[in-house]
């Protein structure tokens, strides 16, 4: 998939970092020079934390640590309001103080992203080399895999830097529940929330990105790009260089999703 000369290549897990660097460098030529790997001693310390639980660092996260575990060039700090800490220094400090005796590591969750309001993202260690990401102490699914999440965040970078116009819309959990059960869902065949979203977006002929999943949709057309986040309720972002096309899409979606609030 290519977006404004920015390549989002799909490939095997062992090529993940090379592909991610190619994507990010297309937006910021200095990005690869900014990232810093975790120290091998820090990676070893993390492995030792996991040993008592018969777990190991998933390959996707290990590749991330070996390339940008100390500084990821701002990639994952975009989450929430930009005050997210993902460096291995923060990670190891919090493991020592908090997570070895609570319900994270003993239950197979590896925290890697920390926010000042105590929001936490964790990898589910029982799910192989490229595990899904869960949010918070109640473990809500946040992204289908760690690789997906890296490229979803690269897609967000493109949204926020490559287009002239952007509009954001969202609902509360109750509002989205009303949308799914109300008139807007009538005559639409769907079994999951994401299937419903993909059905209403189908007329816009969006090319669905390979790193979309059941929680997050990323799509590209000749006029705009669209991302949808369902991890809590419904949030949708439309970006375009064509202001008229963006406003028309916003108007059409508003007719289907009546309780959607824009900002």
C-alpha positions as MATLAB code, in Angstrom:
seq = 'XXXXXXXXXXXXXXXXXXXXXXXXXXXXXXXXXXXXXXXXXXXXXXXXXXXXXXXXXXXXXXXXXXXXXXXXXXXXXXXXXXXXXXXXXXXXXXXXXXXXXXXXXXXXXXXXXXXXXXXXXXXXXXXXXXXXXXXXXXXXXXXXXXXXXXXXXXXXXXXXXXXXXXXXXXXXXXXXXXXXXXXXXXXXXXXXXXXXXXXXXXXXXXXXXXXXXXXXXXXXXXXXXXXXXXXXXXXXXXXXXXXXXXXXXXXXXXXXXXXXXXX';
ca = [
       0.000    0.000    0.000;
       1.320    3.450   -0.911;
       0.096    6.745    0.485;
       1.493    9.939   -1.078;
       4.782    8.167   -1.913;
       4.853    6.652    1.588;
       5.116    2.884    1.394;
       3.368    0.670    3.951;
       4.820   -2.680    2.966;
       3.547   -6.018    4.205;
       6.132   -8.705    4.909;
       7.441  -11.341    7.254;
       7.975  -10.473   10.903;
      11.774  -10.556   10.593;
      11.546   -7.652    8.081;
       9.232   -5.570   10.291;
      11.821   -3.025   11.412;
      13.232   -2.443    7.911;
       9.737   -1.906    6.540;
       8.786    0.414    9.393;
      11.961    2.480    8.886;
      11.174    2.827    5.189;
       7.700    4.092    6.042;
       8.799    6.553    8.708;
      11.797    7.849    6.745;
       9.452    8.778    3.896;
       7.838   11.264    6.293;
      10.980   12.277    8.190;
      14.358   11.580    6.594;
      16.036   11.879    9.992;
      13.766    9.417   11.776;
      16.101    6.405   11.599;
      18.897    8.582   12.998;
      16.767    9.548   16.010;
      15.887    6.073   17.229;
      18.066    4.410   19.866;
      18.129    0.738   20.852;
      17.784   -0.573   24.359;
      20.993   -1.780   25.933;
      21.529   -5.518   25.734;
      21.807   -5.545   29.514;
      18.348   -3.985   29.768;
      16.870   -6.583   27.435;
      18.512   -9.278   29.543;
      17.038   -7.775   32.710;
      13.583   -7.816   31.140;
      14.041  -11.466   30.154;
      14.978  -12.267   33.738;
      11.767  -10.606   34.977;
       9.780  -12.971   32.757;
      11.650  -16.168   33.606;
       9.751  -16.948   36.829;
       6.515  -16.863   34.809;
       7.902  -19.201   32.109;
       7.528  -16.411   29.535;
       9.902  -14.771   27.085;
       9.979  -11.476   25.190;
       7.836  -11.851   22.040;
       9.873  -11.578   18.843;
       8.030   -8.495   17.526;
       8.675   -6.573   20.757;
      12.265   -7.843   20.952;
      12.954   -6.479   17.454;
      11.487   -3.156   18.577;
      13.688   -3.081   21.688;
      16.826   -3.938   19.732;
      16.235   -1.009   17.370;
      14.335    1.673   19.283;
      13.784    0.476   22.839;
      15.384    3.602   24.307;
      14.002    6.135   21.825;
      11.481    5.364   19.089;
      11.691    8.783   17.460;
       8.275    9.812   18.765;
       6.369    6.992   17.081;
       4.477    5.519   20.044;
       4.490    8.702   22.097;
       1.645    9.847   19.795;
      -0.805    7.718   21.759;
      -3.406    9.632   23.780;
      -2.219   13.223   24.293;
       1.453   12.717   23.482;
       2.675   12.159   27.046;
       3.129    8.420   26.666;
       6.375    6.794   27.837;
       7.595    3.672   26.055;
      11.346    3.756   26.655;
      12.928    0.697   28.230;
      14.164    2.865   31.135;
      10.573    3.625   32.185;
       9.535    0.043   31.542;
      12.179   -1.541   33.749;
      11.681    1.007   36.522;
       7.943    0.306   36.654;
       8.449   -3.458   36.561;
      10.710   -3.233   39.589;
       8.229   -1.121   41.535;
       4.786   -2.278   40.451;
       4.182   -5.052   37.965;
       5.866   -8.208   39.227;
       3.407   -8.648   42.096;
       0.122   -7.438   40.559;
      -2.150   -8.905   37.899;
       0.056   -8.137   34.880;
       3.092  -10.427   34.722;
       1.550  -13.219   36.831;
      -1.347  -13.296   34.361;
       0.782  -13.209   31.227;
       0.576   -9.514   30.306;
       3.718   -7.511   29.569;
       3.228   -3.729   30.027;
       5.229   -1.616   27.564;
       3.467    1.754   27.278;
       2.675    4.029   30.225;
       0.710    7.268   30.489;
       0.627    9.789   33.309;
      -3.088    9.068   33.965;
      -2.190    5.403   34.608;
      -3.338    4.151   31.202;
      -1.212    1.124   30.331;
      -0.782   -0.927   27.150;
       0.324   -4.537   27.493;
       1.298   -7.458   25.269;
      -0.450  -10.774   25.850;
       2.481  -13.147   26.163;
       0.548  -16.332   25.436;
      -0.234  -15.187   21.880;
       3.026  -16.021   20.078;
       5.718  -13.931   18.406;
       3.447  -11.042   17.389;
       0.902  -10.775   20.220;
      -2.152   -8.521   20.498;
      -2.161   -5.411   22.662;
      -4.537   -4.845   25.552;
      -5.403   -1.613   27.333;
      -5.742   -1.013   31.041;
      -6.323   -3.080   34.116;
      -9.540   -4.501   32.623;
      -7.558   -5.809   29.613;
      -9.640   -4.486   26.685;
      -8.275   -5.415   23.266;
      -6.475   -2.378   21.843;
      -4.791   -3.643   18.649;
      -4.663   -6.983   16.859;
      -0.873   -7.363   17.052;
       2.242   -5.444   18.005;
       3.283   -5.158   14.352;
      -0.170   -3.856   13.428;
       0.114   -1.278   16.194;
       3.490    0.011   14.965;
       2.135    0.553   11.462;
      -1.161    1.960   12.741;
       0.889    4.578   14.574;
       2.911    5.248   11.418;
      -0.417    5.707    9.607;
      -1.438    8.198   12.299;
       1.784   10.091   11.682;
       0.861   10.310    7.993;
      -2.657   11.498    8.867;
      -1.323   14.275   11.057;
       1.492   15.507    8.804;
       0.656   14.855    5.159;
      -2.764   16.479    4.645;
      -4.190   19.988    4.681;
      -7.527   19.199    6.313;
      -8.731   16.822    8.976;
     -11.904   16.136   10.904;
     -12.395   13.903   13.941;
     -15.644   12.356   15.095;
     -16.632   10.122   17.962;
     -19.321    8.752   20.250;
     -19.638    7.515   23.789;
     -19.983    3.771   24.389;
     -23.697    4.279   24.876;
     -23.928    6.356   21.712;
     -22.207    3.704   19.631;
     -24.436    1.036   21.129;
     -27.448    3.097   20.072;
     -26.044    3.420   16.546;
     -25.569   -0.339   16.245;
     -29.053   -1.114   17.517;
     -30.884    1.838   15.955;
     -32.230    2.822   12.576;
     -28.792    3.404   11.064;
     -28.028   -0.313   11.417;
     -31.203   -1.468    9.688;
     -30.776   -3.265    6.354;
     -27.013   -3.544    6.928;
     -25.620   -7.061    7.181;
     -23.050   -7.292    9.954;
     -22.032   -9.541   12.833;
     -19.245   -7.486   14.465;
     -18.843   -3.767   15.081;
     -15.982   -3.574   12.587;
     -18.031   -5.318    9.906;
     -20.683   -2.649   10.412;
     -18.086    0.111   10.012;
     -16.576   -1.477    6.884;
     -20.061   -1.836    5.378;
     -20.934    1.832    5.778;
     -17.500    2.832    4.420;
     -17.743    0.550    1.377;
     -19.237    3.210   -0.947;
     -16.090    5.321   -0.508;
     -13.936    2.669   -2.237;
     -11.222    2.772    0.387;
      -8.228    0.475    0.017;
      -8.083   -1.334    3.345;
      -4.593   -1.359    4.843;
      -3.086   -4.761    5.675;
      -2.537   -3.669    9.280;
      -6.236   -3.055    9.872;
      -7.837   -5.455   12.346;
     -11.018   -5.963   14.369;
     -10.260   -2.917   16.517;
      -8.733   -0.452   14.056;
      -9.496    0.253   10.398;
      -7.151    2.211    8.141;
      -8.155    2.946    4.558;
      -6.971    5.043    1.615;
      -8.707    6.474   -1.460;
      -7.707    9.013   -4.084;
      -9.434   11.804   -2.127;
      -8.886   11.011    1.544;
      -7.671    8.569    4.141;
      -9.820    7.288    6.982;
      -9.009    5.642   10.304;
     -11.484    4.145   12.743;
     -10.786    3.122   16.348;
     -13.282    0.858   18.151;
     -11.282   -0.121   21.214;
     -13.568    1.899   23.522;
     -16.478    3.202   21.469;
     -16.319    4.753   17.977;
     -13.729    7.285   16.867;
     -13.217    8.181   13.225;
     -10.706   10.479   11.558;
     -10.874   11.743    7.963;
      -7.883   13.471    6.346;
      -7.734   15.060    2.893;
      -6.227   17.803    0.765;
      -9.697   18.337   -0.762;
     -11.815   20.284    1.695;
     -15.040   19.784   -0.262;
     -14.564   16.002   -0.469;
     -13.837   15.865    3.265;
     -16.947   17.884    4.158;
     -19.125   15.781    1.852;
     -17.934   12.595    3.499;
     -18.494   14.080    6.930;
     -22.036   15.057    5.928;
     -22.816   11.610    4.526;
     -21.485    9.815    7.586;
     -23.477   12.136    9.850;
     -26.659   11.024    8.096;
     -25.814    7.399    8.960;
     -24.275    7.968   12.380;
     -26.570   10.574   13.845;
     -25.002   10.707   17.302;
     -21.453   11.220   16.012;
     -19.873   14.363   17.467;
     -17.158   16.178   15.485;
     -14.251   18.396   16.509;
];
